Amino acid sequence: MTRIAIYPGSFDPVTRGHEDIVRRSLQLADKLVVAVAVNLDKAPLFTLDERVNLLKTVFQDESRVEVRSFDGLLADFAREEGARIVIRGLRAFSDFDYESQMALMNRQLYPELETVFLVPALHLTYLSSSLVREVARLNGDVSTLVHPVVDQTLREKFSG
Ligand code: ADP
């Protein structure tokens, strides 16, 4: 049986923190679907296509990673994909409250779906897409925090 896991998020943009979680997930699952959420409360910096394409480039050498976008309920998308594991990253304790609510709601909607929380490498614990966007917007150096292709795309975004 192929163990399929799903890693949902905004990925606006993908950071070294997300990459760390993806690589750890591949030790638990045979195949990982990175699921880029269409619905966002705030307008994202990168379009859905840009976010998907950046992820595809970053993981182009990982044959077990598939990048997809999804609209609607994660529980429904997970069912369609045949996934029974949801991966989420836990950074600070402050992530826990929201994440546990989401996990319980997803279990309510899809009882066979287990949420697995993974902790990143210590030096990536304080990294978030929002911080990366903010620093890049102010012309700060984010080259150690994101893949080179993301760094380049951020520079282009903010140069005009
Ligand atoms: P969302 O809007 O769903 O939180 P994000 O793209 O911000 O989307 O995050 C997707 C997932 O990746 C979340 O589970 C988040 O906790 C996790 N994540 C983001 N950055 C890191 C990081 N530096 N280390 C570990 N997990 C992270």
PDB file of C-alpha atoms and ligand atoms in Angstrom:
ATOM      1  CA  MET A   1       0.000   0.000   0.000  1.00  0.00           C
ATOM      2  CA  THR A   2       1.280   3.450  -0.917  1.00  0.00           C
ATOM      3  CA  ARG A   3       1.240   5.841   2.014  1.00  0.00           C
ATOM      4  CA  ILE A   4       0.125   9.217   0.708  1.00  0.00           C
ATOM      5  CA  ALA A   5       0.485  12.322   2.863  1.00  0.00           C
ATOM      6  CA  ILE A   6      -0.742  15.802   2.157  1.00  0.00           C
ATOM      7  CA  TYR A   7       1.010  19.008   3.222  1.00  0.00           C
ATOM      8  CA  PRO A   8      -1.363  21.971   2.887  1.00  0.00           C
ATOM      9  CA  GLY A   9      -0.518  25.638   3.164  1.00  0.00           C
ATOM     10  CA  SER A  10      -0.316  29.014   1.497  1.00  0.00           C
ATOM     11  CA  PHE A  11       3.372  28.797   0.562  1.00  0.00           C
ATOM     12  CA  ASP A  12       3.492  32.542  -0.142  1.00  0.00           C
ATOM     13  CA  PRO A  13       6.358  31.896  -0.883  1.00  0.00           C
ATOM     14  CA  VAL A  14       7.904  28.499  -0.056  1.00  0.00           C
ATOM     15  CA  THR A  15      10.772  28.884   2.465  1.00  0.00           C
ATOM     16  CA  ARG A  16      13.606  26.713   3.771  1.00  0.00           C
ATOM     17  CA  GLY A  17      11.241  25.933   6.680  1.00  0.00           C
ATOM     18  CA  HIS A  18       8.689  24.350   4.323  1.00  0.00           C
ATOM     19  CA  GLU A  19      11.492  22.485   2.534  1.00  0.00           C
ATOM     20  CA  ASP A  20      12.665  21.067   5.866  1.00  0.00           C
ATOM     21  CA  ILE A  21       9.161  19.812   6.682  1.00  0.00           C
ATOM     22  CA  VAL A  22       8.789  18.245   3.209  1.00  0.00           C
ATOM     23  CA  ARG A  23      12.037  16.305   3.564  1.00  0.00           C
ATOM     24  CA  ARG A  24      11.090  15.070   7.034  1.00  0.00           C
ATOM     25  CA  SER A  25       7.651  14.018   5.729  1.00  0.00           C
ATOM     26  CA  LEU A  26       9.265  11.849   3.065  1.00  0.00           C
ATOM     27  CA  GLN A  27      10.554   9.629   5.854  1.00  0.00           C
ATOM     28  CA  LEU A  28       6.963   8.920   6.891  1.00  0.00           C
ATOM     29  CA  ALA A  29       5.174   8.759   3.541  1.00  0.00           C
ATOM     30  CA  ASP A  30       5.823   7.176   0.143  1.00  0.00           C
ATOM     31  CA  LYS A  31       4.329  10.125  -1.667  1.00  0.00           C
ATOM     32  CA  LEU A  32       3.743  13.696  -0.518  1.00  0.00           C
ATOM     33  CA  VAL A  33       1.180  16.002  -2.093  1.00  0.00           C
ATOM     34  CA  VAL A  34       2.070  19.631  -1.391  1.00  0.00           C
ATOM     35  CA  ALA A  35      -1.343  21.285  -1.538  1.00  0.00           C
ATOM     36  CA  VAL A  36      -1.419  25.010  -2.202  1.00  0.00           C
ATOM     37  CA  ALA A  37      -4.549  26.654  -0.859  1.00  0.00           C
ATOM     38  CA  VAL A  38      -6.500  28.854  -3.250  1.00  0.00           C
ATOM     39  CA  ASN A  39      -8.656  30.478  -0.597  1.00  0.00           C
ATOM     40  CA  LEU A  40      -6.804  32.955   1.512  1.00  0.00           C
ATOM     41  CA  ASP A  41      -8.118  35.550   3.906  1.00  0.00           C
ATOM     42  CA  LYS A  42      -5.515  38.044   2.809  1.00  0.00           C
ATOM     43  CA  ALA A  43      -4.492  38.739  -0.753  1.00  0.00           C
ATOM     44  CA  PRO A  44      -1.282  36.779  -1.318  1.00  0.00           C
ATOM     45  CA  LEU A  45       1.893  38.386  -2.674  1.00  0.00           C
ATOM     46  CA  PHE A  46       2.310  35.591  -5.217  1.00  0.00           C
ATOM     47  CA  THR A  47      -0.477  34.336  -7.467  1.00  0.00           C
ATOM     48  CA  LEU A  48      -1.595  30.737  -7.154  1.00  0.00           C
ATOM     49  CA  ASP A  49       0.319  29.811 -10.325  1.00  0.00           C
ATOM     50  CA  GLU A  50       3.474  31.510  -9.058  1.00  0.00           C
ATOM     51  CA  ARG A  51       3.279  29.707  -5.715  1.00  0.00           C
ATOM     52  CA  VAL A  52       2.706  26.348  -7.420  1.00  0.00           C
ATOM     53  CA  ASN A  53       5.496  26.905  -9.949  1.00  0.00           C
ATOM     54  CA  LEU A  54       8.019  27.957  -7.310  1.00  0.00           C
ATOM     55  CA  LEU A  55       7.242  24.783  -5.333  1.00  0.00           C
ATOM     56  CA  LYS A  56       7.575  22.656  -8.488  1.00  0.00           C
ATOM     57  CA  THR A  57      10.992  24.147  -9.195  1.00  0.00           C
ATOM     58  CA  VAL A  58      12.197  23.764  -5.603  1.00  0.00           C
ATOM     59  CA  PHE A  59      11.145  20.083  -5.506  1.00  0.00           C
ATOM     60  CA  GLN A  60      11.918  19.166  -9.121  1.00  0.00           C
ATOM     61  CA  ASP A  61      14.460  16.531  -8.022  1.00  0.00           C
ATOM     62  CA  GLU A  62      12.081  14.893  -5.534  1.00  0.00           C
ATOM     63  CA  SER A  63      10.151  12.340  -7.568  1.00  0.00           C
ATOM     64  CA  ARG A  64       7.959  11.514  -4.560  1.00  0.00           C
ATOM     65  CA  VAL A  65       6.690  15.094  -4.212  1.00  0.00           C
ATOM     66  CA  GLU A  66       3.692  16.304  -6.195  1.00  0.00           C
ATOM     67  CA  VAL A  67       2.515  19.914  -6.129  1.00  0.00           C
ATOM     68  CA  ARG A  68      -1.198  20.635  -6.534  1.00  0.00           C
ATOM     69  CA  SER A  69      -3.553  23.502  -5.786  1.00  0.00           C
ATOM     70  CA  PHE A  70      -6.870  23.006  -4.074  1.00  0.00           C
ATOM     71  CA  ASP A  71     -10.015  24.974  -3.401  1.00  0.00           C
ATOM     72  CA  GLY A  72     -12.547  24.097  -0.746  1.00  0.00           C
ATOM     73  CA  LEU A  73     -12.180  21.730   2.183  1.00  0.00           C
ATOM     74  CA  LEU A  74      -8.864  20.046   2.863  1.00  0.00           C
ATOM     75  CA  ALA A  75     -10.747  16.949   4.076  1.00  0.00           C
ATOM     76  CA  ASP A  76     -12.433  16.594   0.667  1.00  0.00           C
ATOM     77  CA  PHE A  77      -9.198  17.147  -1.220  1.00  0.00           C
ATOM     78  CA  ALA A  78      -7.382  14.590   0.965  1.00  0.00           C
ATOM     79  CA  ARG A  79     -10.109  12.021   0.232  1.00  0.00           C
ATOM     80  CA  GLU A  80      -9.831  12.653  -3.520  1.00  0.00           C
ATOM     81  CA  GLU A  81      -6.056  12.203  -3.335  1.00  0.00           C
ATOM     82  CA  GLY A  82      -6.321   9.009  -1.278  1.00  0.00           C
ATOM     83  CA  ALA A  83      -4.319  10.628   1.527  1.00  0.00           C
ATOM     84  CA  ARG A  84      -4.777   9.614   5.154  1.00  0.00           C
ATOM     85  CA  ILE A  85      -2.039  11.746   6.662  1.00  0.00           C
ATOM     86  CA  VAL A  86      -1.991  15.528   6.913  1.00  0.00           C
ATOM     87  CA  ILE A  87       1.377  17.102   7.659  1.00  0.00           C
ATOM     88  CA  ARG A  88       1.621  20.411   9.470  1.00  0.00           C
ATOM     89  CA  GLY A  89       4.702  22.161  10.830  1.00  0.00           C
ATOM     90  CA  LEU A  90       4.825  23.288  14.437  1.00  0.00           C
ATOM     91  CA  ARG A  91       7.127  26.151  15.240  1.00  0.00           C
ATOM     92  CA  ALA A  92       6.341  28.021  18.425  1.00  0.00           C
ATOM     93  CA  PHE A  93       3.813  26.946  21.009  1.00  0.00           C
ATOM     94  CA  SER A  94       1.629  29.742  19.619  1.00  0.00           C
ATOM     95  CA  ASP A  95       0.944  27.599  16.522  1.00  0.00           C
ATOM     96  CA  PHE A  96      -0.588  24.894  18.675  1.00  0.00           C
ATOM     97  CA  ASP A  97      -3.989  26.385  19.512  1.00  0.00           C
ATOM     98  CA  TYR A  98      -5.072  26.965  15.911  1.00  0.00           C
ATOM     99  CA  GLU A  99      -3.437  23.786  14.615  1.00  0.00           C
ATOM    100  CA  SER A 100      -5.151  21.521  17.151  1.00  0.00           C
ATOM    101  CA  GLN A 101      -8.544  23.066  16.309  1.00  0.00           C
ATOM    102  CA  MET A 102      -7.922  22.422  12.617  1.00  0.00           C
ATOM    103  CA  ALA A 103      -6.809  18.842  13.275  1.00  0.00           C
ATOM    104  CA  LEU A 104      -9.947  18.103  15.304  1.00  0.00           C
ATOM    105  CA  MET A 105     -12.209  19.675  12.690  1.00  0.00           C
ATOM    106  CA  ASN A 106     -10.539  17.686   9.907  1.00  0.00           C
ATOM    107  CA  ARG A 107     -11.012  14.502  11.943  1.00  0.00           C
ATOM    108  CA  GLN A 108     -14.689  15.386  12.323  1.00  0.00           C
ATOM    109  CA  LEU A 109     -14.964  15.731   8.528  1.00  0.00           C
ATOM    110  CA  TYR A 110     -12.788  12.729   7.656  1.00  0.00           C
ATOM    111  CA  PRO A 111     -12.264  10.359  10.613  1.00  0.00           C
ATOM    112  CA  GLU A 112      -9.558   8.263   8.916  1.00  0.00           C
ATOM    113  CA  LEU A 113      -7.361  11.319   8.390  1.00  0.00           C
ATOM    114  CA  GLU A 114      -4.541  11.684  10.934  1.00  0.00           C
ATOM    115  CA  THR A 115      -2.738  14.985  11.397  1.00  0.00           C
ATOM    116  CA  VAL A 116       0.986  14.677  12.053  1.00  0.00           C
ATOM    117  CA  PHE A 117       2.905  17.664  13.414  1.00  0.00           C
ATOM    118  CA  LEU A 118       6.561  17.959  12.541  1.00  0.00           C
ATOM    119  CA  VAL A 119       9.096  20.263  14.163  1.00  0.00           C
ATOM    120  CA  PRO A 120      11.690  21.885  11.873  1.00  0.00           C
ATOM    121  CA  ALA A 121      15.418  22.220  12.442  1.00  0.00           C
ATOM    122  CA  LEU A 122      16.083  24.665  15.278  1.00  0.00           C
ATOM    123  CA  HIS A 123      17.508  27.405  13.039  1.00  0.00           C
ATOM    124  CA  LEU A 124      14.306  27.391  10.948  1.00  0.00           C
ATOM    125  CA  THR A 125      11.947  27.656  13.903  1.00  0.00           C
ATOM    126  CA  TYR A 126      11.436  31.411  13.600  1.00  0.00           C
ATOM    127  CA  LEU A 127      11.097  31.453   9.842  1.00  0.00           C
ATOM    128  CA  SER A 128       7.779  32.310   8.205  1.00  0.00           C
ATOM    129  CA  SER A 129       6.667  33.343   4.721  1.00  0.00           C
ATOM    130  CA  SER A 130       5.305  36.600   6.120  1.00  0.00           C
ATOM    131  CA  LEU A 131       8.687  37.562   7.609  1.00  0.00           C
ATOM    132  CA  VAL A 132      10.440  36.670   4.366  1.00  0.00           C
ATOM    133  CA  ARG A 133       7.995  38.865   2.405  1.00  0.00           C
ATOM    134  CA  GLU A 134       8.451  41.747   4.809  1.00  0.00           C
ATOM    135  CA  VAL A 135      12.267  41.637   4.762  1.00  0.00           C
ATOM    136  CA  ALA A 136      12.397  41.227   0.973  1.00  0.00           C
ATOM    137  CA  ARG A 137      10.007  44.147   0.540  1.00  0.00           C
ATOM    138  CA  LEU A 138      12.474  46.328   2.457  1.00  0.00           C
ATOM    139  CA  ASN A 139      15.391  45.066   0.313  1.00  0.00           C
ATOM    140  CA  GLY A 140      16.815  42.851   3.068  1.00  0.00           C
ATOM    141  CA  ASP A 141      18.856  39.749   2.255  1.00  0.00           C
ATOM    142  CA  VAL A 142      16.732  36.583   2.474  1.00  0.00           C
ATOM    143  CA  SER A 143      19.060  34.404   0.401  1.00  0.00           C
ATOM    144  CA  THR A 144      19.760  31.977   3.271  1.00  0.00           C
ATOM    145  CA  LEU A 145      16.068  31.650   4.111  1.00  0.00           C
ATOM    146  CA  VAL A 146      14.698  30.624   0.717  1.00  0.00           C
ATOM    147  CA  HIS A 147      15.735  28.609  -2.350  1.00  0.00           C
ATOM    148  CA  PRO A 148      17.725  30.680  -4.925  1.00  0.00           C
ATOM    149  CA  VAL A 149      14.799  30.653  -7.381  1.00  0.00           C
ATOM    150  CA  VAL A 150      12.516  32.122  -4.705  1.00  0.00           C
ATOM    151  CA  ASP A 151      15.158  34.721  -3.806  1.00  0.00           C
ATOM    152  CA  GLN A 152      15.400  35.747  -7.468  1.00  0.00           C
ATOM    153  CA  THR A 153      11.612  35.936  -7.862  1.00  0.00           C
ATOM    154  CA  LEU A 154      11.294  38.101  -4.738  1.00  0.00           C
ATOM    155  CA  ARG A 155      13.945  40.487  -6.076  1.00  0.00           C
ATOM    156  CA  GLU A 156      12.083  40.786  -9.376  1.00  0.00           C
ATOM    157  CA  LYS A 157       8.790  41.327  -7.556  1.00  0.00           C
ATOM    158  CA  PHE A 158      10.135  44.210  -5.497  1.00  0.00           C
ATOM    159  CA  SER A 159      12.525  45.776  -8.023  1.00  0.00           C
ATOM    160  CA  GLY A 160       9.780  47.460  -9.995  1.00  0.00           C
TER     161      GLY A 160
HETATM  162  P1  ADP B   1      -0.828  28.409   6.325  1.00  0.00           P
HETATM  163  O1  ADP B   1      -1.466  29.661   5.810  1.00  0.00           O
HETATM  164  O2  ADP B   1      -1.657  27.183   6.096  1.00  0.00           O
HETATM  165  O3  ADP B   1      -0.283  28.497   7.719  1.00  0.00           O
HETATM  166  P2  ADP B   1       1.945  28.427   5.486  1.00  0.00           P
HETATM  167  O4  ADP B   1       2.490  28.358   4.109  1.00  0.00           O
HETATM  168  O5  ADP B   1       2.271  29.645   6.284  1.00  0.00           O
HETATM  169  O6  ADP B   1       0.395  28.215   5.323  1.00  0.00           O
HETATM  170  O7  ADP B   1       2.404  27.173   6.313  1.00  0.00           O
HETATM  171  C1  ADP B   1       2.099  25.876   5.887  1.00  0.00           C
HETATM  172  C2  ADP B   1       2.567  24.900   6.941  1.00  0.00           C
HETATM  173  O8  ADP B   1       3.990  24.956   7.054  1.00  0.00           O
HETATM  174  C3  ADP B   1       2.039  25.199   8.350  1.00  0.00           C
HETATM  175  O9  ADP B   1       1.810  23.962   9.009  1.00  0.00           O
HETATM  176  C4  ADP B   1       3.162  25.921   9.010  1.00  0.00           C
HETATM  177  O10 ADP B   1       3.163  25.749  10.413  1.00  0.00           O
HETATM  178  C5  ADP B   1       4.350  25.223   8.379  1.00  0.00           C
HETATM  179  N1  ADP B   1       5.542  26.059   8.395  1.00  0.00           N
HETATM  180  C6  ADP B   1       5.736  27.268   7.834  1.00  0.00           C
HETATM  181  N2  ADP B   1       6.985  27.732   8.081  1.00  0.00           N
HETATM  182  C7  ADP B   1       7.600  26.775   8.824  1.00  0.00           C
HETATM  183  C8  ADP B   1       8.874  26.657   9.438  1.00  0.00           C
HETATM  184  N3  ADP B   1       9.798  27.619   9.363  1.00  0.00           N
HETATM  185  N4  ADP B   1       9.123  25.543  10.130  1.00  0.00           N
HETATM  186  C9  ADP B   1       8.193  24.574  10.247  1.00  0.00           C
HETATM  187  N5  ADP B   1       6.978  24.626   9.728  1.00  0.00           N
HETATM  188  C10 ADP B   1       6.663  25.710   9.021  1.00  0.00           C
END
